[in-house]
mmCIF file of N, CA and C in Angstrom:
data_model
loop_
_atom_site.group_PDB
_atom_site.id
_atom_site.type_symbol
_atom_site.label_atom_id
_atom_site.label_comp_id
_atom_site.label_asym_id
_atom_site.label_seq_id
_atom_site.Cartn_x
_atom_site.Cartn_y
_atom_site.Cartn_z
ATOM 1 N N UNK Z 234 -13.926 -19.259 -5.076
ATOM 2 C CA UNK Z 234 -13.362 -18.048 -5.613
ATOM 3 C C UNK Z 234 -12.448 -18.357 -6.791
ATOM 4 N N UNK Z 235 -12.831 -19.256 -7.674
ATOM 5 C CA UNK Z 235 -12.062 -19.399 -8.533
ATOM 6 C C UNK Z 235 -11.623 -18.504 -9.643
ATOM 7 N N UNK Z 236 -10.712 -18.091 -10.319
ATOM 8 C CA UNK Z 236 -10.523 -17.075 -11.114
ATOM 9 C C UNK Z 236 -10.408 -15.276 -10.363
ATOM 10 N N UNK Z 237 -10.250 -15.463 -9.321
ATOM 11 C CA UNK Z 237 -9.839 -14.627 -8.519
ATOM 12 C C UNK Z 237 -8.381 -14.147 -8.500
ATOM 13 N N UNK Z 238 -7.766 -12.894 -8.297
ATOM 14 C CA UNK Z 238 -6.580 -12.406 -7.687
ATOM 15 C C UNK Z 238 -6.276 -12.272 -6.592
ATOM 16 N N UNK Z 239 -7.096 -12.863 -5.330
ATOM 17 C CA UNK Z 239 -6.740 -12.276 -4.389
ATOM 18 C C UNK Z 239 -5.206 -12.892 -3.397
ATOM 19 N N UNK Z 240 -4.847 -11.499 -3.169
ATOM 20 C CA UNK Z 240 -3.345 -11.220 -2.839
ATOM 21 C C UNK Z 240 -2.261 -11.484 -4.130
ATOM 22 N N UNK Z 241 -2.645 -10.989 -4.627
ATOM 23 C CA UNK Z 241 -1.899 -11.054 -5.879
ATOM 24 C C UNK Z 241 -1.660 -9.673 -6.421
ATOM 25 N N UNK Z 242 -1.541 -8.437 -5.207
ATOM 26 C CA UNK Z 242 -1.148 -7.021 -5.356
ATOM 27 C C UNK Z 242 0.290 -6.427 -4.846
ATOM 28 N N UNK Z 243 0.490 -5.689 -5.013
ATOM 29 C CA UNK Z 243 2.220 -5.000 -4.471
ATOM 30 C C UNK Z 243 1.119 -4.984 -2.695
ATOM 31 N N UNK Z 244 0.570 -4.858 -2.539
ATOM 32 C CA UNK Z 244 0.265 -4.270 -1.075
ATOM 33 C C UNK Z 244 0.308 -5.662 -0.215
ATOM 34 N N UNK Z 245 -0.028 -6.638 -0.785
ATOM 35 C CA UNK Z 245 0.137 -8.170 -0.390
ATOM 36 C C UNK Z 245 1.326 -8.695 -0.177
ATOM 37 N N UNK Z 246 2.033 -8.581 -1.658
ATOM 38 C CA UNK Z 246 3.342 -9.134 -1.897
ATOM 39 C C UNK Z 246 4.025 -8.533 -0.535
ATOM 40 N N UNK Z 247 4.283 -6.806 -0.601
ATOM 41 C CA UNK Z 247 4.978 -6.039 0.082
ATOM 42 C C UNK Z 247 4.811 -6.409 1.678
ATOM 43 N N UNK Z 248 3.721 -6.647 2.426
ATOM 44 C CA UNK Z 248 3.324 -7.067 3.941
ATOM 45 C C UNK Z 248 3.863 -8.442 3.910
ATOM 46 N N UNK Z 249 3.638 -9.244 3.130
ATOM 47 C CA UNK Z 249 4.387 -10.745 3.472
ATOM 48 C C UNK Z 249 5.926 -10.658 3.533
ATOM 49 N N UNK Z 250 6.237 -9.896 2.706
ATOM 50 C CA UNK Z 250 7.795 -10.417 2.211
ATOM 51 C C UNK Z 250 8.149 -9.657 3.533
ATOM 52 N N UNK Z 251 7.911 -8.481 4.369
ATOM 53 C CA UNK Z 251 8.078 -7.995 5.232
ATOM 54 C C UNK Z 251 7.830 -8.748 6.633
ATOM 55 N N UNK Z 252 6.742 -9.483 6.351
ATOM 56 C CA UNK Z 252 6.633 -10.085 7.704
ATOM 57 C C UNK Z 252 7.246 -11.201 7.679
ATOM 58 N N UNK Z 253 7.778 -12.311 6.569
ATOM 59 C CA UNK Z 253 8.635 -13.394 6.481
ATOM 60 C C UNK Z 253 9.795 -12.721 7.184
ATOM 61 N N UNK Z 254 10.339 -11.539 6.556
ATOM 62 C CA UNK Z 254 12.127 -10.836 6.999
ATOM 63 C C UNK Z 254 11.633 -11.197 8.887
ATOM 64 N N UNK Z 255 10.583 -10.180 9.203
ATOM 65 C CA UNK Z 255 10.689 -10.206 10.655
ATOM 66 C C UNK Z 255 10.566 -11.928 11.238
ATOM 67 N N UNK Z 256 10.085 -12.856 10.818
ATOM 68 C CA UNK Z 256 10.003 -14.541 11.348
ATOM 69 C C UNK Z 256 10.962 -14.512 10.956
ATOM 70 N N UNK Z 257 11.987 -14.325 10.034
ATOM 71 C CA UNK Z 257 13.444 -14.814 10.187
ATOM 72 C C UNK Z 257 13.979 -14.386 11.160
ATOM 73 N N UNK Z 258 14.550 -12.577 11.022
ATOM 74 C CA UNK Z 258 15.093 -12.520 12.398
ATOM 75 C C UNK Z 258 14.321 -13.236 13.894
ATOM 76 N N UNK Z 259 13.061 -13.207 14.054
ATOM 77 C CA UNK Z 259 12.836 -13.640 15.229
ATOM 78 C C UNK Z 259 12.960 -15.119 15.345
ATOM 79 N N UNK Z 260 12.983 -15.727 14.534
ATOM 80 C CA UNK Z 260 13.571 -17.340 14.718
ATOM 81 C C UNK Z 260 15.357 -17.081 14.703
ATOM 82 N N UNK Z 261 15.918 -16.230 14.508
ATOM 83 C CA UNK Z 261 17.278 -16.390 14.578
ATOM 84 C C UNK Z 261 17.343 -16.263 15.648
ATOM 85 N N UNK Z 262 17.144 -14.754 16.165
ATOM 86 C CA UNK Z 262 17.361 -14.399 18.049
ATOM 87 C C UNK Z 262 16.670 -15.509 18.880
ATOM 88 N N UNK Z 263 15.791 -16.369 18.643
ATOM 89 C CA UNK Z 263 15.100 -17.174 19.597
ATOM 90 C C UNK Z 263 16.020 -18.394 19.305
ATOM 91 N N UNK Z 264 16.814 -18.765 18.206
ATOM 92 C CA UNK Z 264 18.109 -19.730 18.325
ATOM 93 C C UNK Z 264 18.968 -19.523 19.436
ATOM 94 N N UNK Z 265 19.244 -17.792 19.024
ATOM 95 C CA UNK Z 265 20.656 -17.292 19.949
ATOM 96 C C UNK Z 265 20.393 -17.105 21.433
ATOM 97 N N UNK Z 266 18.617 -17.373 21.835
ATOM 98 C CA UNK Z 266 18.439 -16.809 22.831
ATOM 99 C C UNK Z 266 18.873 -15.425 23.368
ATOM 100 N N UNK Z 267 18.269 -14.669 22.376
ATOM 101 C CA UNK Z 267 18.294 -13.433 22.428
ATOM 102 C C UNK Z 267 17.228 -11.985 22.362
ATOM 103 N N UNK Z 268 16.118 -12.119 23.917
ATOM 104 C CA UNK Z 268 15.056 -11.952 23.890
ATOM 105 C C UNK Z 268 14.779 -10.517 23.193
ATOM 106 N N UNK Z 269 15.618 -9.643 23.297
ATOM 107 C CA UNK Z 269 15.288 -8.360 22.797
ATOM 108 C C UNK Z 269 15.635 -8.520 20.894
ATOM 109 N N UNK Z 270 16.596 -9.124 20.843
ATOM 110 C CA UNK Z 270 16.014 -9.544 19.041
ATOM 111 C C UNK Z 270 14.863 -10.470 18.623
ATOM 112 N N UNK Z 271 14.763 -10.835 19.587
ATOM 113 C CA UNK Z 271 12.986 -11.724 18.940
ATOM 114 C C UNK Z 271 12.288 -10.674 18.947
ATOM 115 N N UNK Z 272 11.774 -9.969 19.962
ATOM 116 C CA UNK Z 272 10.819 -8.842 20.309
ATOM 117 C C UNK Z 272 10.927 -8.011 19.061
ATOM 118 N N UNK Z 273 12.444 -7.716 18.354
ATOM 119 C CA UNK Z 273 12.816 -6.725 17.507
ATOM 120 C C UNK Z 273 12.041 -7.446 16.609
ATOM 121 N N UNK Z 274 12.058 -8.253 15.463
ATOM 122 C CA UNK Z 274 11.586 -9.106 15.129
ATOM 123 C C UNK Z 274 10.011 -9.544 14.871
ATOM 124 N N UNK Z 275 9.502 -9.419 16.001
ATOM 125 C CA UNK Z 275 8.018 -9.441 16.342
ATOM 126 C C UNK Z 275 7.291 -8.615 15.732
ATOM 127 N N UNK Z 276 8.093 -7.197 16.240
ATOM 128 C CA UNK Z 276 8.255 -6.137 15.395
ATOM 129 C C UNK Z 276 7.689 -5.548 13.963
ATOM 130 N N UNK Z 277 8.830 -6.381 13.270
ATOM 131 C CA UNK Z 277 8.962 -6.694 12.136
ATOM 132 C C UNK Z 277 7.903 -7.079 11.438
ATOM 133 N N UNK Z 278 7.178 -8.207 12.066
ATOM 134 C CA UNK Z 278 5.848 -9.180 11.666
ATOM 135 C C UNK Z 278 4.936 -7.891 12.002
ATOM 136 N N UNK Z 279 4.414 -7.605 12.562
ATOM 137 C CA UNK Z 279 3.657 -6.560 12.918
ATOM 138 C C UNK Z 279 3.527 -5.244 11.972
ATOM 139 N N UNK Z 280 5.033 -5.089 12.047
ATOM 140 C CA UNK Z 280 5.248 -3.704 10.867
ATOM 141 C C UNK Z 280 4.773 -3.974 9.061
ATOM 142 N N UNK Z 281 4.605 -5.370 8.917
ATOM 143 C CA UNK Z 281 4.428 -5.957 7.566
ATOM 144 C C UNK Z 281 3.207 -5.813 7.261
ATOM 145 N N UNK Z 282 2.436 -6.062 8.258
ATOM 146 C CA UNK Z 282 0.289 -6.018 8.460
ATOM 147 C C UNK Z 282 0.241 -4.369 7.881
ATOM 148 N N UNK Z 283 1.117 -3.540 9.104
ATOM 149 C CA UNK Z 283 0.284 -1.785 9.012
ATOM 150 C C UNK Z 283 1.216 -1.763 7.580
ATOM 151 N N UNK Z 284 2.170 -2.042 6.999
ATOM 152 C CA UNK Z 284 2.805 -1.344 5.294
ATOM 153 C C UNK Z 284 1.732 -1.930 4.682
ATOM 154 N N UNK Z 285 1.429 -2.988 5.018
ATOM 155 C CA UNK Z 285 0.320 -3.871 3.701
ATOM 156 C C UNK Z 285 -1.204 -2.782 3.612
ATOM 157 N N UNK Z 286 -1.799 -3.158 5.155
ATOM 158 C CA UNK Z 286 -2.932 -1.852 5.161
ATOM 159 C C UNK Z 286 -2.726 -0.590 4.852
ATOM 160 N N UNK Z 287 -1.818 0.178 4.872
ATOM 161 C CA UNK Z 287 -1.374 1.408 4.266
ATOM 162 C C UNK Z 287 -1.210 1.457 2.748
ATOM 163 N N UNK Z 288 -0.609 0.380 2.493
ATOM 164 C CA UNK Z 288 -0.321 0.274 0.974
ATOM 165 C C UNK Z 288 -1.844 0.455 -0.446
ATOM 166 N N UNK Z 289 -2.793 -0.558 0.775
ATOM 167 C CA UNK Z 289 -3.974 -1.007 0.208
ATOM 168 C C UNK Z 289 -4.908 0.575 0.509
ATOM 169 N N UNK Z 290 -4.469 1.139 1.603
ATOM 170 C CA UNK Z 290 -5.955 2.414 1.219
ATOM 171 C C UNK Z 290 -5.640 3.516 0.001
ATOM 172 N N UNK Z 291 -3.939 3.288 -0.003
ATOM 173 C CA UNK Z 291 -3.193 3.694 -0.921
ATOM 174 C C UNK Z 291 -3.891 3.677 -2.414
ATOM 175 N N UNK Z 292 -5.035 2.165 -2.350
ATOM 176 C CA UNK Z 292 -5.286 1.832 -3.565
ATOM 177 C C UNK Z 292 -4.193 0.766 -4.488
ATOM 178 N N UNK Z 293 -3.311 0.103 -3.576
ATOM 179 C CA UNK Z 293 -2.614 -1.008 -3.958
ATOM 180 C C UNK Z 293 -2.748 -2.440 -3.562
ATOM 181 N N UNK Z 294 -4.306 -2.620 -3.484
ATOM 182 C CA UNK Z 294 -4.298 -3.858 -3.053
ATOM 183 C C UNK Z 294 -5.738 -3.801 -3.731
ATOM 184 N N UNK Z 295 -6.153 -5.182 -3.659
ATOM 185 C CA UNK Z 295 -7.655 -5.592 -4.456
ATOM 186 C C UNK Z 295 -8.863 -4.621 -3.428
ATOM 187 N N UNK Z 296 -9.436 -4.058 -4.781
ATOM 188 C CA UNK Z 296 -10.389 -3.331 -4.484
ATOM 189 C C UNK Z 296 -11.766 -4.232 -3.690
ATOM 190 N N UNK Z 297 -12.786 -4.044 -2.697
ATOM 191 C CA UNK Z 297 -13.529 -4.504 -2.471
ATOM 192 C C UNK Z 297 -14.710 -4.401 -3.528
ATOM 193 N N UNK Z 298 -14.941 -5.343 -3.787
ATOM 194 C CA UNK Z 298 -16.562 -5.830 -4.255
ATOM 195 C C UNK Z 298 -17.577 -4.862 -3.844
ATOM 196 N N UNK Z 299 -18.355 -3.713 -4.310
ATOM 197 C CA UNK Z 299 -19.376 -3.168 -3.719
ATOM 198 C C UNK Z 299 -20.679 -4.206 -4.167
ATOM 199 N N UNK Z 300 -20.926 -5.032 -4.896
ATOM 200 C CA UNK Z 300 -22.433 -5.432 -5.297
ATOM 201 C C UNK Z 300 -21.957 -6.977 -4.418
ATOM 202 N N UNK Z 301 -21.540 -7.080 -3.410
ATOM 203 C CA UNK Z 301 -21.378 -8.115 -3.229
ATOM 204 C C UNK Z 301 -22.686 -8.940 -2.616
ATOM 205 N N UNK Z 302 -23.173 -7.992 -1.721
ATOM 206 C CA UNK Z 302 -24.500 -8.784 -0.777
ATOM 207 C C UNK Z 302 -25.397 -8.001 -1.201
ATOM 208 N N UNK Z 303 -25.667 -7.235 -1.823
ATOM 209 C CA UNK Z 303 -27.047 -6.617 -2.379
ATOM 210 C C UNK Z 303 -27.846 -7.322 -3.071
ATOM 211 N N UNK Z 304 -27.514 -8.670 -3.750
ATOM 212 C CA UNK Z 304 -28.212 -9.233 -4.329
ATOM 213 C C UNK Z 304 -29.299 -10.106 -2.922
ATOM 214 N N UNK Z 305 -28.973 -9.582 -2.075
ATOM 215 C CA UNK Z 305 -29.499 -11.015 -1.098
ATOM 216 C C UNK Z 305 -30.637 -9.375 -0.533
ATOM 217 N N UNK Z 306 -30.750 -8.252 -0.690
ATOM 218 C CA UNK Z 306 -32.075 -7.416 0.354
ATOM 219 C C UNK Z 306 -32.280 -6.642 -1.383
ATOM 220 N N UNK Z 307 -32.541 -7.057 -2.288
ATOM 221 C CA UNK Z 307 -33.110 -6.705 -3.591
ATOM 222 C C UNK Z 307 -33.975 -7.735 -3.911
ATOM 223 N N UNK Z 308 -33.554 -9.363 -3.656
ATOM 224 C CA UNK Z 308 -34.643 -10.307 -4.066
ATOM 225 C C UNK Z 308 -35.774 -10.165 -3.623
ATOM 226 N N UNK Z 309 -36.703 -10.188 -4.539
ATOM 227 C CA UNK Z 309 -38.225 -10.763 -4.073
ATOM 228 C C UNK Z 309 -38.360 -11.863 -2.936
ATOM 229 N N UNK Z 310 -39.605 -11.417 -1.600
ATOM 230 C CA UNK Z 310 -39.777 -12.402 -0.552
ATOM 231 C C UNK Z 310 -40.969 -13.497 -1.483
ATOM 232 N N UNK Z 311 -40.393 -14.950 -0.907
ATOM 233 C CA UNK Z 311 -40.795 -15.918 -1.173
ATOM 234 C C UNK Z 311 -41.997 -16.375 0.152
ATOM 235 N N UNK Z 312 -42.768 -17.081 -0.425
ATOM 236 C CA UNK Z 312 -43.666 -17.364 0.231
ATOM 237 C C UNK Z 312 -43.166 -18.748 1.299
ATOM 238 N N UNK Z 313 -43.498 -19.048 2.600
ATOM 239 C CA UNK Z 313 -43.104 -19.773 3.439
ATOM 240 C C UNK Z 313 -43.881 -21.438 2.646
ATOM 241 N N UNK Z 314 -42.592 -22.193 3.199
ATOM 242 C CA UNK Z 314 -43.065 -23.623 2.415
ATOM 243 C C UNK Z 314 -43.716 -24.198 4.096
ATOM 244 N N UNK Z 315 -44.635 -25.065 2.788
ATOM 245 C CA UNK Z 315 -45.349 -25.729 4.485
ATOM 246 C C UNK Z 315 -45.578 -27.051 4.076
ATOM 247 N N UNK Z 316 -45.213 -27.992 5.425
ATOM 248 C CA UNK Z 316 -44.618 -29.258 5.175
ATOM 249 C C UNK Z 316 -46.749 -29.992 4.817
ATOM 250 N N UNK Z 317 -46.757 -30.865 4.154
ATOM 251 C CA UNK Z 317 -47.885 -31.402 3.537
ATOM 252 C C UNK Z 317 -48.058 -32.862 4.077
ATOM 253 N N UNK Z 318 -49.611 -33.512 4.741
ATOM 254 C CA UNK Z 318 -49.044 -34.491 5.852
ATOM 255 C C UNK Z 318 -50.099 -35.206 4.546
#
């Protein structure tokens, strides 16, 4: 995929930087031993995925490829190779 953008959108950026915040707090509370701030936390990581997918139907994240596999049920069938003794 070279020459590609991918994750290189606000809908990307925005779910990571969100789910890093929640692994911080939940590595802090799991220092302090503090099970209901990890959970909070967990949270957090979780809440970063659904802003990112929301963001993206939004139309803020890399558009999908429609011609991606059509090239593979448009080719012409090839004739079967047969091994020659």
């Amino acid at each position: 995929m070279a020459g590609s953008s991918h994750g290189h959108t606000p809908a990307a950026w925005t779910g990571v930087i969100i789910a890093f915040i929640g692994f911080c707090v939940a590595g802090a509370f799991m220092v302090m031993a503090q099970p209901l701030g990890f959970w909070a936390g967990m949270v957090i990581v979780v809440l970063g995925g659904v802003v990112g997918m929301i963001m993206r139907s939004m139309g803020l994240g890399q558009p999908k490829e429609s011609g991606q596999i059509t090239h593979l049920t448009t080719a012409t069938p090839r004739e079967p190779v047969t091994a020659e003794s």
